[in-house]
Short mmCIF file of C-alpha atoms in Angstrom, two decimals:
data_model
loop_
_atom_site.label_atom_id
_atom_site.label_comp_id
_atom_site.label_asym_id
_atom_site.label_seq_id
_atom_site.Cartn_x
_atom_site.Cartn_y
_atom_site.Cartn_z
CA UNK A 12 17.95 10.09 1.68
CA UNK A 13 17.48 13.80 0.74
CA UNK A 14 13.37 15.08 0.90
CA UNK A 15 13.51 15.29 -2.74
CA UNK A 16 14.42 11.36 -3.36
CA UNK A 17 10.92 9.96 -1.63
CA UNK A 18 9.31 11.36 -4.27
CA UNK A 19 12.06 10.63 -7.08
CA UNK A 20 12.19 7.58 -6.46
CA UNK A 21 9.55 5.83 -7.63
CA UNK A 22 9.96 2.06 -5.98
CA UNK A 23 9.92 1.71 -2.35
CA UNK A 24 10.51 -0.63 0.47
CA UNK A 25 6.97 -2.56 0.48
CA UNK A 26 8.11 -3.18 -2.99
CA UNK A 27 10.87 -5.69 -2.12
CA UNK A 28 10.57 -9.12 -2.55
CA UNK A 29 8.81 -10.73 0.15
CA UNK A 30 6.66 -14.02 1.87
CA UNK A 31 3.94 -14.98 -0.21
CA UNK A 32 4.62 -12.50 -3.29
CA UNK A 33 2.39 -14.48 -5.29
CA UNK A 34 -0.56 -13.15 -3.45
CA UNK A 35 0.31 -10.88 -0.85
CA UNK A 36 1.85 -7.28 -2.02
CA UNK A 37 2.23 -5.96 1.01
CA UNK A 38 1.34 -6.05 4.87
CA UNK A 39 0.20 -2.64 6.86
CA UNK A 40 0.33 -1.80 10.09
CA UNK A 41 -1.45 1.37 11.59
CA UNK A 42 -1.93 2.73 14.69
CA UNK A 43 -4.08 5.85 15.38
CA UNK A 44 -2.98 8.24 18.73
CA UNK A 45 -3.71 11.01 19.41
CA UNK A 46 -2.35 13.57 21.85
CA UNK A 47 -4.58 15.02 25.21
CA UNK A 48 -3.63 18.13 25.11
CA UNK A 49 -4.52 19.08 21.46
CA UNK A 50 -8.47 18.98 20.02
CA UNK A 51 -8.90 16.57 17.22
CA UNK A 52 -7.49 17.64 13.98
CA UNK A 53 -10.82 18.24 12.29
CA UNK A 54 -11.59 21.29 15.36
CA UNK A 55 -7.90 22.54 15.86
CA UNK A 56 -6.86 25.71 15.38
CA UNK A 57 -3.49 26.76 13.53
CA UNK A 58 -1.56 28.05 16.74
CA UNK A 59 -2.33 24.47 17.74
CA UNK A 60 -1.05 22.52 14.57
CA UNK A 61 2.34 24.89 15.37
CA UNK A 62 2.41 23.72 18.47
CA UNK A 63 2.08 20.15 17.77
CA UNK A 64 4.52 20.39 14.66
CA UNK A 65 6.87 22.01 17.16
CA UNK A 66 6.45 19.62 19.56
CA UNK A 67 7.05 16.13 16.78
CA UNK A 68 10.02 18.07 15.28
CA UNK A 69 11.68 18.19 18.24
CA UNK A 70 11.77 14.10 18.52
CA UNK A 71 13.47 13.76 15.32
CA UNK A 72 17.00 13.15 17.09
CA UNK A 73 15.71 11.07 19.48
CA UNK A 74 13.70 8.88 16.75
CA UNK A 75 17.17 8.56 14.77
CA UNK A 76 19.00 7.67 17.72
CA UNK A 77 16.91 4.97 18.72
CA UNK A 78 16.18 3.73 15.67
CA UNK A 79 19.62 4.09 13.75
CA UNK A 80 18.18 5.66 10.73
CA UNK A 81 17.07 9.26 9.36
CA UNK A 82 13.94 11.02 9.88
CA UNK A 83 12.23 13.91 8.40
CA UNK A 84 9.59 15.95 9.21
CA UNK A 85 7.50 16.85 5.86
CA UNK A 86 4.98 19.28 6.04
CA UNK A 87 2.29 18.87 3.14
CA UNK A 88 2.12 22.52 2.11
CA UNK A 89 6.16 22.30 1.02
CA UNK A 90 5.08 19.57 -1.83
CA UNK A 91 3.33 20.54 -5.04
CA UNK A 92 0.44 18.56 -6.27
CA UNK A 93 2.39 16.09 -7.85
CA UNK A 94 4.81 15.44 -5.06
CA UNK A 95 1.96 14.91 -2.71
CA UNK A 96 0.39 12.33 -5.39
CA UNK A 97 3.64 10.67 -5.60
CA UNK A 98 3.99 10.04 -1.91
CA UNK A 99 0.15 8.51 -1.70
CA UNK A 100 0.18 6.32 -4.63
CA UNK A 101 3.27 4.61 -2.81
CA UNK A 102 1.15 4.26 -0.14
CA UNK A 103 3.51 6.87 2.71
CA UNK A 104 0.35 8.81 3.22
CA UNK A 105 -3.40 8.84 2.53
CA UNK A 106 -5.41 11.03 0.19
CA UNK A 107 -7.15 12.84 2.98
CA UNK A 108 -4.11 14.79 3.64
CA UNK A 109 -3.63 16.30 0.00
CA UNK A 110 -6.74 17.74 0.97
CA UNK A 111 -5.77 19.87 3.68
CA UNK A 112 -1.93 20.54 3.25
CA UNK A 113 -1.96 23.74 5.37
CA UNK A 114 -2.27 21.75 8.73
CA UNK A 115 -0.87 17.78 7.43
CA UNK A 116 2.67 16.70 7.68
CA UNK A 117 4.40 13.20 7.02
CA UNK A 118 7.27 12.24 9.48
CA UNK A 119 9.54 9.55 7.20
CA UNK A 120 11.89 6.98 8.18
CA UNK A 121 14.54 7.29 5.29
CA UNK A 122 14.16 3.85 4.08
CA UNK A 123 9.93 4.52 3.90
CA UNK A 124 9.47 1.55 5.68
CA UNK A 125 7.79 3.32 8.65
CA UNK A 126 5.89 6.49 8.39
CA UNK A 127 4.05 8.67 10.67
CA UNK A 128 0.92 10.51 9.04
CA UNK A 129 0.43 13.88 11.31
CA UNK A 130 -2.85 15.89 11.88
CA UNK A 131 -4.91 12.91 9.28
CA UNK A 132 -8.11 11.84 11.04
CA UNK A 133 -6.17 11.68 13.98
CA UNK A 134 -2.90 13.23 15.41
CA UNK A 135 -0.38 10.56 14.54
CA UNK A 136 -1.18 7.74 12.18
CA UNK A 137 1.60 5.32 12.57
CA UNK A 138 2.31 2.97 9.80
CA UNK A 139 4.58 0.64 8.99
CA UNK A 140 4.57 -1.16 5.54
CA UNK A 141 6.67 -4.20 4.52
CA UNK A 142 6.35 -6.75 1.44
CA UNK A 143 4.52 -9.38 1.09
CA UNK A 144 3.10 -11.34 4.26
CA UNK A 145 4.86 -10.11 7.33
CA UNK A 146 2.28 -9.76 10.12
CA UNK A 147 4.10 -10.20 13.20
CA UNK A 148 7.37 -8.37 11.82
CA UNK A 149 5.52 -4.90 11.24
CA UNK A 150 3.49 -5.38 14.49
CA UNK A 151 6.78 -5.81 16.54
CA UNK A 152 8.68 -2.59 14.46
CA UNK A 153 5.35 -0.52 14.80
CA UNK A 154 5.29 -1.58 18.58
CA UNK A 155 8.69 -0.27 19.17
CA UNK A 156 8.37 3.15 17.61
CA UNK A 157 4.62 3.56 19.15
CA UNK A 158 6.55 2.92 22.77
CA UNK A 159 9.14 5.58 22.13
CA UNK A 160 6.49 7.87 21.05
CA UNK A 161 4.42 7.06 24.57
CA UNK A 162 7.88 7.58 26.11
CA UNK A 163 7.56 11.52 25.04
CA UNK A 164 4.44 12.10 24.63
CA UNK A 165 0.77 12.55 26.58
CA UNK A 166 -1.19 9.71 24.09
CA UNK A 167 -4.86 10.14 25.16
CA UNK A 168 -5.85 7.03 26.88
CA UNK A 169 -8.78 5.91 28.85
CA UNK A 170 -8.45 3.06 31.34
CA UNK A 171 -12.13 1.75 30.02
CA UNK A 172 -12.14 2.50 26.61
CA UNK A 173 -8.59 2.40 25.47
CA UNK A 174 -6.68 4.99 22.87
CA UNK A 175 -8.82 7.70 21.98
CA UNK A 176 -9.22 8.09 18.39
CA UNK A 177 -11.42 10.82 16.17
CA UNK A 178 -13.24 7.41 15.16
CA UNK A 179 -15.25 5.57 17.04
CA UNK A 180 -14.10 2.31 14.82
CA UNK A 181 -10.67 3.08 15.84
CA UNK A 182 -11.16 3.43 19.62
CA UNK A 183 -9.30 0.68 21.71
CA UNK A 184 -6.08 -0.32 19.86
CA UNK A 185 -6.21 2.14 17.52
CA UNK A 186 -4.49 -0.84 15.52
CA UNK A 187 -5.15 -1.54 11.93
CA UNK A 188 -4.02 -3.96 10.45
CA UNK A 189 -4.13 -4.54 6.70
CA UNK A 190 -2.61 -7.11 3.60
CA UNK A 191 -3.00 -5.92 -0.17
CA UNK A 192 -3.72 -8.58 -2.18
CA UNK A 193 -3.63 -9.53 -5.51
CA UNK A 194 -6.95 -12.18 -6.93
CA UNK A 195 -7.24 -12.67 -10.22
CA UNK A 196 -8.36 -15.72 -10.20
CA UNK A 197 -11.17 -15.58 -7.84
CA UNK A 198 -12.25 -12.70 -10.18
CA UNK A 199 -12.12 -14.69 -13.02
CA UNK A 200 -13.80 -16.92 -11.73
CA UNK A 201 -16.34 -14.90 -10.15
CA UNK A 202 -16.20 -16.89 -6.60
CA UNK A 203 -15.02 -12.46 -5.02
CA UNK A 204 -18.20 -11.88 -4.41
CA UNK A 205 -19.22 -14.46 -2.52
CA UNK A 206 -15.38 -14.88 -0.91
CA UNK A 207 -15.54 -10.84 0.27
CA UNK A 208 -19.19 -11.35 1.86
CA UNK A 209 -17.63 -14.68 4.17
CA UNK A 210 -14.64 -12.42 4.71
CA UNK A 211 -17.01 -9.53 6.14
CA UNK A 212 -18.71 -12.03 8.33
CA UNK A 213 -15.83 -12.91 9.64
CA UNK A 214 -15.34 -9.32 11.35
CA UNK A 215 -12.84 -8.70 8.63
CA UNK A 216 -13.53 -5.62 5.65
CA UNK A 217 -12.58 -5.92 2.04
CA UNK A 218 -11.69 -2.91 0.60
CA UNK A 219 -10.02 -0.83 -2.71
CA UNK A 220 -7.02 -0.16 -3.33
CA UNK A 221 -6.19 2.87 -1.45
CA UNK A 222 -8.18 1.49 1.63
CA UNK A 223 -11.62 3.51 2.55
CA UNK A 224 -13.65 4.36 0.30
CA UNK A 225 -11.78 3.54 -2.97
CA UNK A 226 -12.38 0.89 -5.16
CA UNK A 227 -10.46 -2.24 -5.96
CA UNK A 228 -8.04 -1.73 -9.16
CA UNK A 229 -7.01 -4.15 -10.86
CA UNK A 230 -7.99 -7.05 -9.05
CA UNK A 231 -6.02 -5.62 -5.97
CA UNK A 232 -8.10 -5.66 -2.70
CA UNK A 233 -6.99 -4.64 1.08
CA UNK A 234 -8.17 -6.58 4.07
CA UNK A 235 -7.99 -5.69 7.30
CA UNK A 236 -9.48 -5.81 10.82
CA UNK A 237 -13.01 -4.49 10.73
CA UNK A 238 -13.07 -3.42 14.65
CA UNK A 239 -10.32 -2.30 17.44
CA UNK A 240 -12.36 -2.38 20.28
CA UNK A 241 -12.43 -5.72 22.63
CA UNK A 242 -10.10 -7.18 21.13
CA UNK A 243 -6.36 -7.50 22.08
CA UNK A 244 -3.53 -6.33 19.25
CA UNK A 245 -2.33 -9.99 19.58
CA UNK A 246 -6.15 -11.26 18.78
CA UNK A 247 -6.45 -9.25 15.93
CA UNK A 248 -3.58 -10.16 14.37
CA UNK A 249 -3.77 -13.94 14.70
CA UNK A 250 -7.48 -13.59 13.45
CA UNK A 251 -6.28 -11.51 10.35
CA UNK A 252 -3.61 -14.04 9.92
CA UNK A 253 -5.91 -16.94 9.73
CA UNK A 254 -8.23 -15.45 7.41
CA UNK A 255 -5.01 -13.93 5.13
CA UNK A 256 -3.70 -17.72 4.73
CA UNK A 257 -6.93 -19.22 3.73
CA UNK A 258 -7.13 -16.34 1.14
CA UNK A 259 -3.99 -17.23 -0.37
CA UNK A 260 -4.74 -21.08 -0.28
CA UNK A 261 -7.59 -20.04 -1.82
CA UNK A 262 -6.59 -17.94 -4.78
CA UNK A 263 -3.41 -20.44 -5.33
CA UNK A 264 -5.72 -23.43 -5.17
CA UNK A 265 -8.35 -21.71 -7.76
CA UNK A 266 -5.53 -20.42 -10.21
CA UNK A 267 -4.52 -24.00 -10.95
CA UNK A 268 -8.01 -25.20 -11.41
CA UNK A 269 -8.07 -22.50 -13.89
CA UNK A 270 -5.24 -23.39 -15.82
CA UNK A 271 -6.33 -27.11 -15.73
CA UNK A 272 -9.72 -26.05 -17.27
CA UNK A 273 -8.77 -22.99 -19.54
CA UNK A 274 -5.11 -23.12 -20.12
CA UNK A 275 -4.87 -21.90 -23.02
CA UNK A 276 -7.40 -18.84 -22.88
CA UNK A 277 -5.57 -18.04 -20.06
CA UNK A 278 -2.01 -18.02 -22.09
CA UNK A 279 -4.09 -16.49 -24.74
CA UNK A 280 -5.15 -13.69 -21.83
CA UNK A 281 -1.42 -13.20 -21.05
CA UNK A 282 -0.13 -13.52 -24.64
CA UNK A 283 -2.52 -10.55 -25.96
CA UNK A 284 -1.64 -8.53 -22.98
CA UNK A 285 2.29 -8.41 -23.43
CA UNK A 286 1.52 -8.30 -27.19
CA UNK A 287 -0.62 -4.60 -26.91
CA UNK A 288 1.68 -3.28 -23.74
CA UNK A 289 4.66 -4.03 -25.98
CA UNK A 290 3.76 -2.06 -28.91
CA UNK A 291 1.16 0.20 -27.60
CA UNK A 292 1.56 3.73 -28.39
CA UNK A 293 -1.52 5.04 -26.31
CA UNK A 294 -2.29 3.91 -22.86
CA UNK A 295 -4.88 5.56 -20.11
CA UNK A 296 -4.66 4.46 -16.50
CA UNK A 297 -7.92 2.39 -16.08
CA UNK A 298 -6.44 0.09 -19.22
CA UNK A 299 -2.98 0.04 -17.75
CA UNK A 300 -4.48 -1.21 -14.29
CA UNK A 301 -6.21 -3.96 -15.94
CA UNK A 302 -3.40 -4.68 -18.31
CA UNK A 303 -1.28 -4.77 -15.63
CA UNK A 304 -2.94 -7.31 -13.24
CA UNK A 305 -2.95 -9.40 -16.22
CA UNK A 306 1.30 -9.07 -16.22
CA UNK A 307 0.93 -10.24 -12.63
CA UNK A 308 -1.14 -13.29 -13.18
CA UNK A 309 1.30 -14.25 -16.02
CA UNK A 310 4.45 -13.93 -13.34
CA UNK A 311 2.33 -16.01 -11.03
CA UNK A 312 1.21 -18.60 -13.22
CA UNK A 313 5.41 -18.74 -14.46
CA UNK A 314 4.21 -17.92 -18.16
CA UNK A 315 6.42 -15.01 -18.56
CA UNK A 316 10.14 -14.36 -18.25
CA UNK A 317 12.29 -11.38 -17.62
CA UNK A 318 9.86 -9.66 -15.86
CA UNK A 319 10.09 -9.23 -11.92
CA UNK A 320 7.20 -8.71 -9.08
CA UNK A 321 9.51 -5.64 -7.97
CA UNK A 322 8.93 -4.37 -11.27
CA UNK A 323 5.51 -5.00 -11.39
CA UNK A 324 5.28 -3.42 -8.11
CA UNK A 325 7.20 -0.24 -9.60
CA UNK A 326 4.87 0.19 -12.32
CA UNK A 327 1.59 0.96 -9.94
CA UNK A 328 3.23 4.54 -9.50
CA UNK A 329 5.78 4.87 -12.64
CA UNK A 330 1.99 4.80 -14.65
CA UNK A 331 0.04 7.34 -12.69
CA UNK A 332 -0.59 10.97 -13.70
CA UNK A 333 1.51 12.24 -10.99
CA UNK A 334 4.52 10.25 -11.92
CA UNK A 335 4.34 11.17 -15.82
CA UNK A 336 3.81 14.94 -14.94
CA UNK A 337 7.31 14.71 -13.08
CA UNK A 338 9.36 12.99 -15.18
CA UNK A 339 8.24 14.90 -18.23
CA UNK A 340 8.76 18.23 -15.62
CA UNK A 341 5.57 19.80 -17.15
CA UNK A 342 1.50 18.96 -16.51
CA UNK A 343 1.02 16.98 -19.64
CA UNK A 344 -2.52 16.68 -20.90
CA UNK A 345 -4.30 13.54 -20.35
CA UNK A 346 -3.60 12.60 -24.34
CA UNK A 347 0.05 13.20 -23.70
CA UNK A 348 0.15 11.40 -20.44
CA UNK A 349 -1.23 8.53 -22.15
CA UNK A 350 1.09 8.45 -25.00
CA UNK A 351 4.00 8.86 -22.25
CA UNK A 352 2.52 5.61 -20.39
CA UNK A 353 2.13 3.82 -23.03
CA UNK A 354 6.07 4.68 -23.73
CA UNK A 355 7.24 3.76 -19.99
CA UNK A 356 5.62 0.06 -20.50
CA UNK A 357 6.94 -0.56 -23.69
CA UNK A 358 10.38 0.14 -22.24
CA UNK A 359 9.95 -2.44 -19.38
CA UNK A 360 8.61 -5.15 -21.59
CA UNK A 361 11.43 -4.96 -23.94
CA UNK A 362 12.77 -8.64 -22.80
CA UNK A 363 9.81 -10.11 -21.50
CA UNK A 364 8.82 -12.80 -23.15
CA UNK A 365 5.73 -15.59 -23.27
CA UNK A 366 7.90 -18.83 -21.99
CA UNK A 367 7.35 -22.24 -24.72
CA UNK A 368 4.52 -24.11 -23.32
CA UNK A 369 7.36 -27.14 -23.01
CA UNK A 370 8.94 -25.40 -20.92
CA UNK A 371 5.90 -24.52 -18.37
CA UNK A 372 5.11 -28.13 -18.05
CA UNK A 373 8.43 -29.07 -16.72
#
């Protein structure tokens, strides 16, 4: 995969099917390390972030080999706005960097599944994404890359404290681990409120939809391990498992009291959706969020047809600004982008159709 196709390319691996679809869009693992020899990103100087860009270019090859797959170095200050939008609203790299593209740089596997965020809060931010509920499968690729980066490199370590991090939240592991999930039903039926407060308790954080700091669009949350210090990578993970699979028994189990109670306001819900997306001719983003987790909860509840959770998954960066502004190769307007959204959904929903209620109760 040339540079230019991770951000022409608008689907990515995470986007796959994958365990637990219904729920679960995608698992995250991220480790934070940072190198001895260097000063924390937010005090280093720019003969230092040439040094260290040297330094990570140089174990390209030897990533490749090991791995058998491409890597590329990308250094943030290459991209133009848009690019760099592109790459964080498929989730490759975190809005922090955009801010400082001078001294930032992504290091890609070719397939996007693993990516290596360089100079963020800390040195190296490695993360690996995969679809749907796959713990233990990112944890074991993450593992292997984070050894052959050990293998090279002087990771600053501390015998009592663990990895060093720029964070105090992320000393010890450095390992974050994350799901995005998808819960429109606890919405709906206002039990999120009360769900994300046992969740917290529970040394787990609820948060938006680009992680820190962000808020939750439509009706997508992340959840991940609240602390990385005294507790093992293997304890975290099994504790974040736990609390994942009660979320989706949870949801699952509250979607079908739903439908028992409200079945057809919820059809109704779904029905008025694809009927405005389909013949919309105007669209901003915060309606196309909302519009969109309604799509979602119509896949999930098997009300609609022709419509896939890939393509669903597509859509969250097809719609955004930075997106529109490429295909159309100009910086539309908001006015125009919304007329240009509004034209991308209208294309995908072409064949989708409501299913007959005889045929849902099969």
């Amino acid at each position: 995969m040339s540079v230019e196709q991770h951000y022409a390319q608008a689907a990515t691996f995470w986007m796959q099917n994958g365990p637990d679809q219904d729920v679960i869009l995608s698992t995250r693992i991220r480790l934070a390390r940072n190198l001895s020899q260097f000063t924390f990103p937010g005090h280093q100087t720019a003969e230092d972030t040439a040094k260290l860009l040297a330094q990570l270019t140089t174990l390209l090859p030897l990533l490749s080999e090991k791995t058998k797959a491409n890597w590329q170095l990308i250094r943030l200050q290459d991209l133009n706005p848009d690019q760099q939008r592109i790459l964080i609203d498929k989730h490759l790299m975190s809005p922090v960097m955009a801010e400082k593209p001078e001294s930032t740089a992504l290091i890609l596997r070719q397939d996007e599944a693993v990516s290596i965020m360089v100079n963020e809060e800390d040195h190296l931010r490695l993360q690996v994404l995969l679809s749907g509920l796959q713990l233990e499968q990112a944890w074991q690729l993450a593992n292997e890359i984070d050894d052959l980066l050990e293998a090279q490199l002087e990771i600053a370590f501390s015998k009592e404290f663990g990895y060093i991090t720029a964070c105090p939240t992320n000393v010890g592991t450095g390992l974050r681990a994350s799901v995005m999930v998808h819960l429109p039903a606890l919405v709906i039926s206002k039990k999120i409120g009360s769900f994300i407060t046992g969740i917290n308790q529970l040394g787990m954080v609820v948060r938006g939809f680009y992680g820190e700091g962000t808020e939750a669009i439509g009706q997508i949350f992340q959840i991940s391990n609240q602390i990385s210090l005294g507790q093992s990578e293997e304890e975290i993970l099994t504790n974040l498992q736990a609390i994942v699979k009660q979320v989706v028994e949870e949801e699952r189990k509250t979607r079908l009291q739903l439908f028992a109670q409200i079945p057809l306001q919820l059809r109704d819900r779904i029905g008025r959706t694809l009927g405005i997306l389909s013949s919309a001719w105007l669209l901003n983003g915060k309606e196309a969020a909302e519009k969109l987790s309604d799509l979602r909860l119509g896949v999930e509840l098997n009300l609609l047809e022709h419509l896939s959770y890939q393509e669903l998954n597509s859509l969250m960066v097809q719609l955004q600004p930075a997106w529109l502004n490429q295909v159309s190769g100009a910086a539309l307007t908001a006015d125009q982008r919304d007329v240009q959204r509004a034209a991308v959904m209208r294309r995908l929903l072409a064949q989708t159709r409501m299913k007959q209620e005889e045929k849902q109760e099969e």
